[in-house]
Amino acid sequence: MGACDRCLAAGALAGTLGITRLHPKVQPQQLAVIGLLGTAIGLAAASLVPAVPVAAALFAVAGACDGLVLTATLRIRADHSPPQWRTQVFTIGAGLKISAAAAGSALAGVATVGTAHWYLPGIALMQATGALVYALVRNDRSSSAHGQDPAASPLATSPESPSPASPQ
């Protein structure tokens, strides 16, 4: 699996550099969904092939798509973070990502009975679930913008409501 890990990392680097160079006309949110689905498909396909070279190539594809997700995430954070809190938003976001990865690694290490090969479909499912959750949340917000009461959305916030970081 070491070769596959290296291919995933190289693919992520290539995906990040490539998308930065291409300047796509797609919104960052759409780019994240495309990346999540591409990562899911690459990892799910890698779980089905017995040959390591083919699996490594699929890991590189999954990594390239993961690079899209990283780039889109950073763009969204930069676009939507208030300037005075931008550093905190980036730091907390990175901390949550690293903590989730560490927790997932710990759980996988404890639960490992066979090979990591059997975990790939589960990881792919989590990636696809992320894209689905975004689509559901996006549809909820779209319906709010088209005549429904925006306060009815559980994700809606008003400009007057205090932020979690501001004193009460």
CSV table of C-alpha atoms in Angstrom, one decimal, residues 7-8 30 36-37 41 45 60 78 97-98 110 125-126 136-137 141 143 149 161 167:
chain,number,residue,atom,x,y,z
A,7,CYS,CA,0.4,7.9,-5.8
A,8,LEU,CA,-2.5,9.4,-3.8
A,30,GLN,CA,-19.2,22.7,-7.6
A,36,LEU,CA,-15.6,14.4,-3.8
A,37,LEU,CA,-17.3,12.3,-6.4
A,41,ILE,CA,-15.1,6.7,-7.8
A,45,ALA,CA,-12.5,1.3,-8.3
A,60,ALA,CA,-3.4,8.8,-8.3
A,78,ALA,CA,-10.9,32.7,1.8
A,97,LYS,CA,-9.3,18.1,9.3
A,98,ILE,CA,-6.2,16.8,11.1
A,110,VAL,CA,-7.9,-0.8,16.0
A,125,LEU,CA,-18.9,6.0,0.5
A,126,MET,CA,-17.9,8.8,2.9
A,136,LEU,CA,-29.2,18.4,-0.1
A,137,VAL,CA,-28.0,21.5,1.8
A,141,ARG,CA,-30.8,27.0,0.5
A,143,SER,CA,-35.6,26.7,-2.0
A,149,ASP,CA,-38.9,31.7,4.5
A,161,SER,CA,-27.1,37.3,15.3
A,167,PRO,CA,-18.7,38.6,23.2
